[in-house]
Short mmCIF file of C-alpha atoms in Angstrom, two decimals:
data_model
loop_
_atom_site.label_atom_id
_atom_site.label_comp_id
_atom_site.label_asym_id
_atom_site.label_seq_id
_atom_site.Cartn_x
_atom_site.Cartn_y
_atom_site.Cartn_z
CA MET D 738 121.66 62.25 76.51
CA VAL D 739 118.80 64.53 76.02
CA GLU D 740 115.74 63.89 78.17
CA PHE D 741 112.68 64.63 76.28
CA TRP D 742 109.81 65.48 78.70
CA PHE D 743 105.89 64.95 77.48
CA GLU D 744 102.38 65.38 78.25
CA PHE D 745 100.05 63.62 75.69
CA ALA D 746 97.97 66.83 75.96
CA SER D 747 100.29 69.56 74.32
CA THR D 748 99.65 70.79 70.96
CA TYR D 749 103.26 71.82 70.56
CA THR D 750 104.14 68.99 71.47
CA TYR D 751 102.86 66.94 69.06
CA PRO D 752 105.70 68.72 66.47
CA ALA D 753 108.37 68.08 68.90
CA ALA D 754 107.52 64.83 68.97
CA MET D 755 107.38 63.52 65.47
CA ARG D 756 110.86 65.30 65.23
CA ILE D 757 113.00 64.60 67.51
CA GLU D 758 113.58 61.05 66.88
CA ALA D 759 115.31 61.87 62.92
CA LEU D 760 116.72 64.25 64.42
CA ALA D 761 118.81 62.42 66.86
CA ARG D 762 119.91 60.06 64.36
CA ALA D 763 120.93 62.45 61.96
CA ARG D 764 123.58 64.47 65.52
CA GLY D 765 124.25 61.21 67.00
CA ILE D 766 122.27 62.22 70.39
CA ASP D 767 120.17 59.44 72.15
CA VAL D 768 117.21 60.67 73.66
CA SER D 769 115.73 59.63 76.85
CA TRP D 770 111.69 59.56 76.49
CA GLN D 771 109.95 61.30 80.00
CA PRO D 772 106.12 60.68 79.85
CA PHE D 773 104.55 63.33 82.65
CA LEU D 774 101.40 65.31 83.77
CA LEU D 775 101.32 69.01 83.39
CA GLY D 776 97.89 68.74 84.77
CA PRO D 777 98.89 69.19 88.88
CA ILE D 778 101.66 71.64 87.81
CA PHE D 779 98.81 74.05 86.06
CA ARG D 780 96.82 73.22 89.07
CA GLU D 781 99.62 74.60 91.22
CA GLN D 782 99.67 77.88 89.24
CA GLY D 783 95.92 78.45 90.17
CA TRP D 784 95.02 76.83 86.69
CA ASP D 785 92.04 74.49 85.73
CA ASP D 786 91.94 74.40 82.26
CA SER D 787 94.59 74.55 79.46
CA PRO D 788 95.71 78.20 79.40
CA PHE D 789 95.25 78.26 75.77
CA ASN D 790 91.40 77.81 76.54
CA ILE D 791 91.83 79.86 79.74
CA TYR D 792 93.07 83.23 78.44
CA PRO D 793 91.40 82.79 74.62
CA ALA D 794 93.56 85.08 72.29
CA LYS D 795 96.69 82.64 73.23
CA GLY D 796 94.24 80.09 72.04
CA ARG D 797 93.37 81.43 69.35
CA TYR D 798 96.88 82.16 68.25
CA MET D 799 97.78 78.97 68.90
CA TRP D 800 95.69 77.01 66.68
CA ARG D 801 96.94 79.16 64.49
CA ASP D 802 100.96 79.39 65.02
CA LEU D 803 100.44 75.54 65.00
CA ALA D 804 98.93 74.78 61.42
CA ARG D 805 101.82 77.38 59.89
CA LEU D 806 104.59 74.99 61.88
CA CYS D 807 102.81 71.47 60.68
CA ASP D 808 102.38 73.14 57.31
CA GLU D 809 105.79 73.83 57.24
CA ILE D 810 106.95 70.92 58.05
CA GLY D 811 104.61 68.92 56.03
CA LEU D 812 102.79 66.86 59.39
CA GLU D 813 99.23 66.64 58.79
CA PHE D 814 97.44 68.23 61.48
CA ARG D 815 93.47 69.09 62.08
CA LYS D 816 92.45 70.83 65.55
CA PRO D 817 90.72 68.64 67.34
CA SER D 818 87.38 68.50 68.32
CA GLN D 819 88.25 68.80 72.01
CA PHE D 820 91.05 69.94 73.71
CA PRO D 821 92.38 69.24 75.95
CA ARG D 822 92.46 65.76 75.66
CA ASN D 823 92.62 63.56 78.45
CA GLY D 824 96.25 62.00 77.92
CA LEU D 825 96.49 59.88 81.59
CA LEU D 826 96.03 56.32 80.95
CA ALA D 827 98.68 57.31 77.28
CA ALA D 828 100.98 58.34 79.59
CA ARG D 829 100.78 55.32 81.94
CA VAL D 830 101.81 53.31 79.16
CA ALA D 831 104.66 55.66 77.73
CA CYS D 832 105.94 55.82 81.50
CA ALA D 833 105.56 51.74 82.58
CA PHE D 834 107.28 50.78 79.29
CA THR D 835 109.71 53.90 79.25
CA ARG D 836 112.84 51.44 78.02
CA ALA D 837 110.94 49.37 75.38
CA ALA D 838 112.02 50.09 71.84
CA TRP D 839 108.60 50.35 70.57
CA VAL D 840 107.49 53.68 73.20
CA PRO D 841 108.58 56.63 70.83
CA SER D 842 106.59 55.24 68.01
CA PHE D 843 103.44 54.65 70.88
CA VAL D 844 103.99 57.94 71.38
CA ARG D 845 103.81 59.52 68.11
CA ASN D 846 101.04 57.25 67.33
CA VAL D 847 99.15 58.91 69.85
CA TYR D 848 100.01 62.62 69.25
CA THR D 849 98.99 61.43 65.36
CA ALA D 850 95.34 60.67 66.81
CA ASN D 851 94.79 63.64 68.56
CA PHE D 852 96.56 66.17 66.63
CA ALA D 853 95.56 64.30 62.72
CA HIS D 854 93.22 62.25 63.31
CA ASP D 855 90.92 63.88 65.75
CA ARG D 856 90.74 60.75 67.80
CA ASP D 857 89.73 61.07 71.88
CA ILE D 858 93.07 59.76 73.39
CA ALA D 859 91.32 59.14 76.97
CA ASP D 860 89.57 56.57 74.85
CA PRO D 861 91.34 52.41 75.33
CA GLU D 862 90.27 51.12 71.97
CA VAL D 863 92.04 53.99 70.86
CA LEU D 864 95.17 53.47 72.70
CA SER D 865 94.86 50.01 71.54
CA ASP D 866 95.09 51.15 67.63
CA CYS D 867 98.26 53.06 68.42
CA LEU D 868 99.55 50.14 70.28
CA GLY D 869 98.68 48.09 67.04
CA SER D 870 101.70 45.95 65.95
CA LEU D 871 103.81 47.80 68.06
CA VAL D 872 103.17 44.87 71.44
CA GLU D 873 101.83 41.64 70.74
CA ASP D 874 99.35 42.20 73.10
CA PRO D 875 97.87 45.62 73.16
CA ALA D 876 94.73 44.82 76.12
CA ALA D 877 97.50 43.39 78.09
CA THR D 878 99.64 46.37 77.91
CA LEU D 879 97.08 48.01 78.85
CA GLY D 880 96.31 46.36 81.67
CA VAL D 881 100.24 46.82 83.25
CA ALA D 882 100.09 50.13 82.58
CA GLY D 883 96.77 50.83 84.91
CA SER D 884 98.49 48.87 87.74
CA ASP D 885 99.29 50.41 91.23
CA GLU D 886 102.98 50.33 90.00
CA SER D 887 102.41 51.83 87.17
CA LYS D 888 100.27 55.01 88.65
CA ALA D 889 102.73 56.06 91.19
CA ARG D 890 105.76 55.46 88.50
CA LEU D 891 104.01 58.45 86.62
CA ARG D 892 103.30 60.24 89.58
CA GLN D 893 106.56 60.24 90.65
CA ASN D 894 107.81 61.14 87.07
CA SER D 895 105.76 64.12 87.31
CA GLU D 896 107.22 65.34 90.68
CA ARG D 897 110.56 65.12 89.24
CA ALA D 898 109.46 67.16 86.25
CA LYS D 899 108.34 69.94 88.94
CA ALA D 900 111.77 69.50 91.13
CA LEU D 901 113.45 69.73 87.25
CA GLY D 902 111.57 73.47 87.03
CA ILE D 903 109.41 72.44 84.35
CA PHE D 904 106.02 74.07 83.23
CA GLY D 905 105.20 73.12 80.29
CA SER D 906 105.53 70.61 77.37
CA PRO D 907 107.40 69.70 75.88
CA SER D 908 110.38 70.44 77.56
CA PHE D 909 114.31 68.88 77.21
CA VAL D 910 116.62 68.75 80.04
CA VAL D 911 120.44 68.41 78.56
CA GLU D 912 121.97 67.96 82.36
CA GLY D 913 119.58 69.40 84.24
CA GLU D 914 119.80 72.95 81.73
CA LEU D 915 116.28 73.19 80.72
CA PHE D 916 114.72 74.58 77.27
CA TRP D 917 110.96 74.66 76.91
CA GLY D 918 109.63 74.90 73.78
CA ASN D 919 109.30 72.95 70.40
CA ASP D 920 111.58 76.13 69.14
CA ARG D 921 113.94 75.09 71.91
CA LEU D 922 114.48 71.42 70.20
CA GLU D 923 117.68 72.45 68.44
CA ALA D 924 118.65 74.46 70.71
CA ALA D 925 119.08 71.34 73.79
CA PHE D 926 120.71 69.79 70.68
CA ASP D 927 123.42 72.12 70.28
CA TRP D 928 123.95 72.38 73.88
CA SER D 929 124.48 67.94 75.03
CA ARG D 930 126.59 69.33 71.51
CA LYS D 931 128.71 71.71 73.52
CA ARG D 932 128.96 69.74 77.06
CA ARG D 933 130.59 66.57 75.54
CA MET S 1282 105.26 95.63 55.07
CA VAL S 1283 105.61 94.07 58.63
CA GLU S 1284 104.61 95.56 61.69
CA PHE S 1285 106.76 95.33 64.77
CA TRP S 1286 104.74 95.58 67.89
CA PHE S 1287 106.52 96.44 70.77
CA GLU S 1288 106.04 97.26 74.44
CA PHE S 1289 109.66 98.78 76.32
CA ALA S 1290 109.21 96.70 79.28
CA SER S 1291 109.17 93.00 77.61
CA THR S 1292 112.40 90.74 77.44
CA TYR S 1293 112.11 88.66 74.50
CA THR S 1294 111.33 92.21 72.91
CA TYR S 1295 115.04 93.00 73.53
CA PRO S 1296 116.71 90.69 71.12
CA ALA S 1297 114.04 91.00 68.86
CA ALA S 1298 114.02 94.73 68.79
CA MET S 1299 118.23 94.89 68.47
CA ARG S 1300 117.97 91.98 65.60
CA ILE S 1301 114.70 93.08 63.59
CA GLU S 1302 116.39 96.13 61.37
CA ALA S 1303 119.58 94.28 59.71
CA LEU S 1304 117.53 91.42 58.94
CA ALA S 1305 114.92 93.54 57.17
CA ARG S 1306 117.68 95.11 55.31
CA ALA S 1307 118.69 92.08 54.72
CA ARG S 1308 116.11 90.94 52.90
CA GLY S 1309 114.41 94.21 51.42
CA ILE S 1310 111.50 94.21 53.75
CA ASP S 1311 109.87 97.75 55.32
CA VAL S 1312 108.88 97.45 58.80
CA SER S 1313 106.59 99.05 60.85
CA TRP S 1314 107.67 100.70 64.10
CA GLN S 1315 104.66 100.07 66.40
CA PRO S 1316 104.78 100.84 70.49
CA PHE S 1317 101.95 99.63 72.44
CA LEU S 1318 101.02 98.70 76.13
CA LEU S 1319 100.88 95.52 77.17
CA GLY S 1320 99.72 95.83 80.74
CA PRO S 1321 95.88 96.47 79.85
CA ILE S 1322 96.25 93.90 78.30
CA PHE S 1323 97.68 92.11 81.34
CA ARG S 1324 95.22 93.46 83.15
CA GLU S 1325 92.08 92.30 80.98
CA GLN S 1326 93.80 88.68 81.80
CA GLY S 1327 93.15 89.36 85.55
CA TRP S 1328 97.18 89.71 86.02
CA ASP S 1329 98.26 92.83 87.22
CA ASP S 1330 102.36 92.27 87.05
CA SER S 1331 104.37 90.35 84.66
CA PRO S 1332 103.50 86.51 83.90
CA PHE S 1333 107.31 85.50 84.96
CA ASN S 1334 107.00 87.31 88.31
CA ILE S 1335 103.69 85.84 88.58
CA TYR S 1336 104.18 82.50 87.96
CA PRO S 1337 107.95 81.82 89.10
CA ALA S 1338 108.92 78.49 87.09
CA LYS S 1339 108.12 80.36 84.09
CA GLY S 1340 110.47 83.35 85.49
CA ARG S 1341 113.25 81.45 86.48
CA TYR S 1342 113.61 79.89 82.80
CA MET S 1343 113.02 82.98 81.10
CA TRP S 1344 115.95 84.55 82.83
CA ARG S 1345 117.98 81.99 81.65
CA ASP S 1346 116.44 81.19 78.62
CA LEU S 1347 117.38 85.34 77.96
CA ALA S 1348 120.61 84.59 79.00
CA ARG S 1349 121.41 82.09 76.67
CA LEU S 1350 119.80 83.84 73.99
CA CYS S 1351 121.71 86.91 73.78
CA ASP S 1352 125.10 85.11 74.22
CA GLU S 1353 124.21 83.18 71.25
CA ILE S 1354 124.01 86.02 69.16
CA GLY S 1355 126.57 87.81 71.20
CA LEU S 1356 124.34 90.56 72.80
CA GLU S 1357 124.96 92.34 75.80
CA PHE S 1358 123.05 91.15 78.74
CA ARG S 1359 122.52 91.99 82.45
CA LYS S 1360 120.07 91.20 84.50
CA PRO S 1361 117.95 94.03 85.85
CA SER S 1362 117.52 94.88 89.06
CA GLN S 1363 114.30 95.84 88.59
CA PHE S 1364 111.29 94.10 86.94
CA PRO S 1365 109.02 94.70 85.18
CA ARG S 1366 110.07 98.57 84.36
CA ASN S 1367 107.60 100.94 82.77
CA GLY S 1368 108.18 102.01 79.45
CA LEU S 1369 105.15 104.22 79.61
CA LEU S 1370 107.22 107.23 78.50
CA ALA S 1371 109.24 105.81 76.46
CA ALA S 1372 106.55 104.50 74.52
CA ARG S 1373 104.82 107.79 74.16
CA VAL S 1374 107.98 108.59 72.58
CA ALA S 1375 108.26 106.05 69.76
CA CYS S 1376 104.54 106.49 69.42
CA ALA S 1377 104.55 110.16 69.49
CA PHE S 1378 107.53 110.29 66.62
CA THR S 1379 106.52 107.01 64.78
CA ARG S 1380 107.32 108.43 61.23
CA ALA S 1381 110.96 109.91 62.38
CA ALA S 1382 114.30 108.07 61.09
CA TRP S 1383 115.73 107.91 64.66
CA VAL S 1384 112.99 105.80 66.49
CA PRO S 1385 115.01 102.84 65.81
CA SER S 1386 117.70 104.15 67.30
CA PHE S 1387 115.75 105.63 70.01
CA VAL S 1388 114.37 102.11 70.71
CA ARG S 1389 117.31 100.16 70.41
CA ASN S 1390 118.98 102.42 73.14
CA VAL S 1391 116.23 101.71 75.44
CA TYR S 1392 116.26 97.96 75.37
CA THR S 1393 120.05 98.67 75.88
CA ALA S 1394 119.63 100.62 78.70
CA ASN S 1395 116.96 98.31 79.84
CA PHE S 1396 118.48 94.76 79.73
CA ALA S 1397 122.33 95.91 79.34
CA HIS S 1398 123.01 98.78 81.62
CA ASP S 1399 120.41 97.93 83.94
CA ARG S 1400 118.78 101.61 83.93
CA ASP S 1401 115.37 102.76 85.10
CA ILE S 1402 113.64 103.81 81.61
CA ALA S 1403 110.61 105.71 83.57
CA ASP S 1404 113.50 107.93 84.61
CA PRO S 1405 113.42 110.86 82.09
CA GLU S 1406 116.88 111.65 82.05
CA VAL S 1407 117.63 107.82 81.22
CA LEU S 1408 114.89 108.92 78.03
CA SER S 1409 117.25 111.86 77.54
CA ASP S 1410 120.49 110.15 77.18
CA CYS S 1411 118.60 107.37 74.91
CA LEU S 1412 117.59 110.33 72.86
CA GLY S 1413 121.33 111.30 73.28
CA SER S 1414 122.57 112.67 69.64
CA LEU S 1415 119.54 111.61 67.94
CA VAL S 1416 117.31 114.68 68.16
CA GLU S 1417 118.03 118.18 68.76
CA ASP S 1418 116.72 119.19 72.01
CA PRO S 1419 115.84 115.68 74.35
CA ALA S 1420 113.73 117.73 76.60
CA ALA S 1421 111.63 119.39 74.40
CA THR S 1422 111.09 115.57 72.46
CA LEU S 1423 109.82 114.25 76.01
CA GLY S 1424 108.07 117.29 76.25
CA VAL S 1425 106.30 116.37 73.24
CA ALA S 1426 105.82 113.35 74.73
CA GLY S 1427 103.63 113.79 77.12
CA SER S 1428 101.33 115.92 75.44
CA ASP S 1429 97.37 115.06 75.60
CA GLU S 1430 97.81 114.29 71.98
CA SER S 1431 101.00 112.13 72.29
CA LYS S 1432 99.03 110.33 75.14
CA ALA S 1433 96.04 109.35 73.43
CA ARG S 1434 98.07 108.17 70.23
CA LEU S 1435 100.03 105.63 72.60
CA ARG S 1436 95.91 104.71 74.10
CA GLN S 1437 95.11 104.04 70.51
CA ASN S 1438 97.75 102.10 69.74
CA SER S 1439 97.82 99.66 72.30
CA GLU S 1440 93.83 99.16 71.26
CA ARG S 1441 94.37 98.70 67.22
CA ALA S 1442 96.62 95.88 69.19
CA LYS S 1443 93.96 94.50 71.18
CA ALA S 1444 91.95 94.48 68.25
CA LEU S 1445 95.16 92.93 66.22
CA GLY S 1446 94.79 90.00 68.27
CA ILE S 1447 98.18 91.04 70.13
CA PHE S 1448 98.16 89.38 73.82
CA GLY S 1449 102.44 89.70 73.85
CA SER S 1450 105.36 91.50 73.01
CA PRO S 1451 106.99 91.53 70.66
CA SER S 1452 104.11 90.79 67.52
CA PHE S 1453 104.80 91.11 63.83
CA VAL S 1454 101.83 91.75 61.54
CA VAL S 1455 102.24 91.05 58.51
CA GLU S 1456 98.36 91.90 56.13
CA GLY S 1457 96.64 90.76 59.07
CA GLU S 1458 98.66 87.62 60.62
CA LEU S 1459 100.16 87.48 63.31
CA PHE S 1460 103.21 86.50 64.74
CA TRP S 1461 104.21 86.67 68.37
CA GLY S 1462 107.62 86.09 69.93
CA ASN S 1463 111.62 86.90 68.96
CA ASP S 1464 111.53 83.45 68.01
CA ARG S 1465 108.92 83.90 64.82
CA LEU S 1466 110.45 87.28 63.64
CA GLU S 1467 112.42 85.19 61.01
CA ALA S 1468 108.43 83.28 60.24
CA ALA S 1469 107.08 87.22 60.19
CA PHE S 1470 109.31 87.74 57.41
CA ASP S 1471 109.25 84.47 55.67
CA TRP S 1472 105.46 85.21 55.37
CA SER S 1473 105.92 88.66 53.95
CA ARG S 1474 107.94 87.37 50.82
CA LYS S 1475 105.31 84.57 50.27
CA ARG S 1476 102.31 87.16 50.26
CA ARG S 1477 104.63 89.41 47.24
#
């Protein structure tokens, strides 16, 4: 079992979210999808914005590197006109319904909306589209996501992320062993195989 | 031709420095060894220490990740008792003699001293050992490295690194295209092949 920890605003999480399910299936590994918020963790480090905005050289490089990465794996990519986008409501959806079979498809739809179609994932209408035919009643699903219970669940998940030592997205956790970055997805899966 | 930009204090540059020559030879690629100082670039970002010390969660992860990486490729590794170490004199040596055939061996010796043998690479005696049998007169080599001309050369190289958009080590530059991190060594080589 590999835990996949993701923040919807994160750029490098886009290719990871798009790759993980097929890779897991090919290797016979179960993935546990764990949404969390990176904002509170960043704020504790003194950052009130994405480090890619705070440190421009790092940011310029990231956009170029991400474009190359997506190109290499044939993944559509368009630099969003706004960055970072607020993934709070999307994370509440994923967290409230974490065990539902449609969550991985929803997560991929949200990343695709943000990083391929330049849509604002903070907009409930965009999220309705992302829920599309995955659920019977997207509006009701968003309603559940906005409940106090769902808010509390996401807060708890974000606190658990911090307790696991997570400081960035994507992160992968295999029996307490932490792997950070799209580049470490295969290493996390290798680790999981070694532990069997 | 791939430019390999390295800062001696950098942890992830250790595996990159140890891997690059064999990989380049296997692929028929020329490597240009480019020492630089990351300190001035970090200071401009408001950091007076390694980000791995400033951000403890990131630091804890890095040491664990580096140990795993080295283990995977069979590279000896011991967490240095002091971090970061001052690589100024070592960088001046590598910069002053940049075209000498012994520089790659010297660079590997310095990284090994720091990250496998826990030796202080700021100490001229340690650097003398790293120069070992590579040069006839290690003391004279260190003397040249300490000259005003050598100091100026390293400053110029560090300014060129910044102008290339470099913000971390290791970095690889292929005809102006920047790749950052030990994880991107293969991608830089692939890029170089595409451009032929």
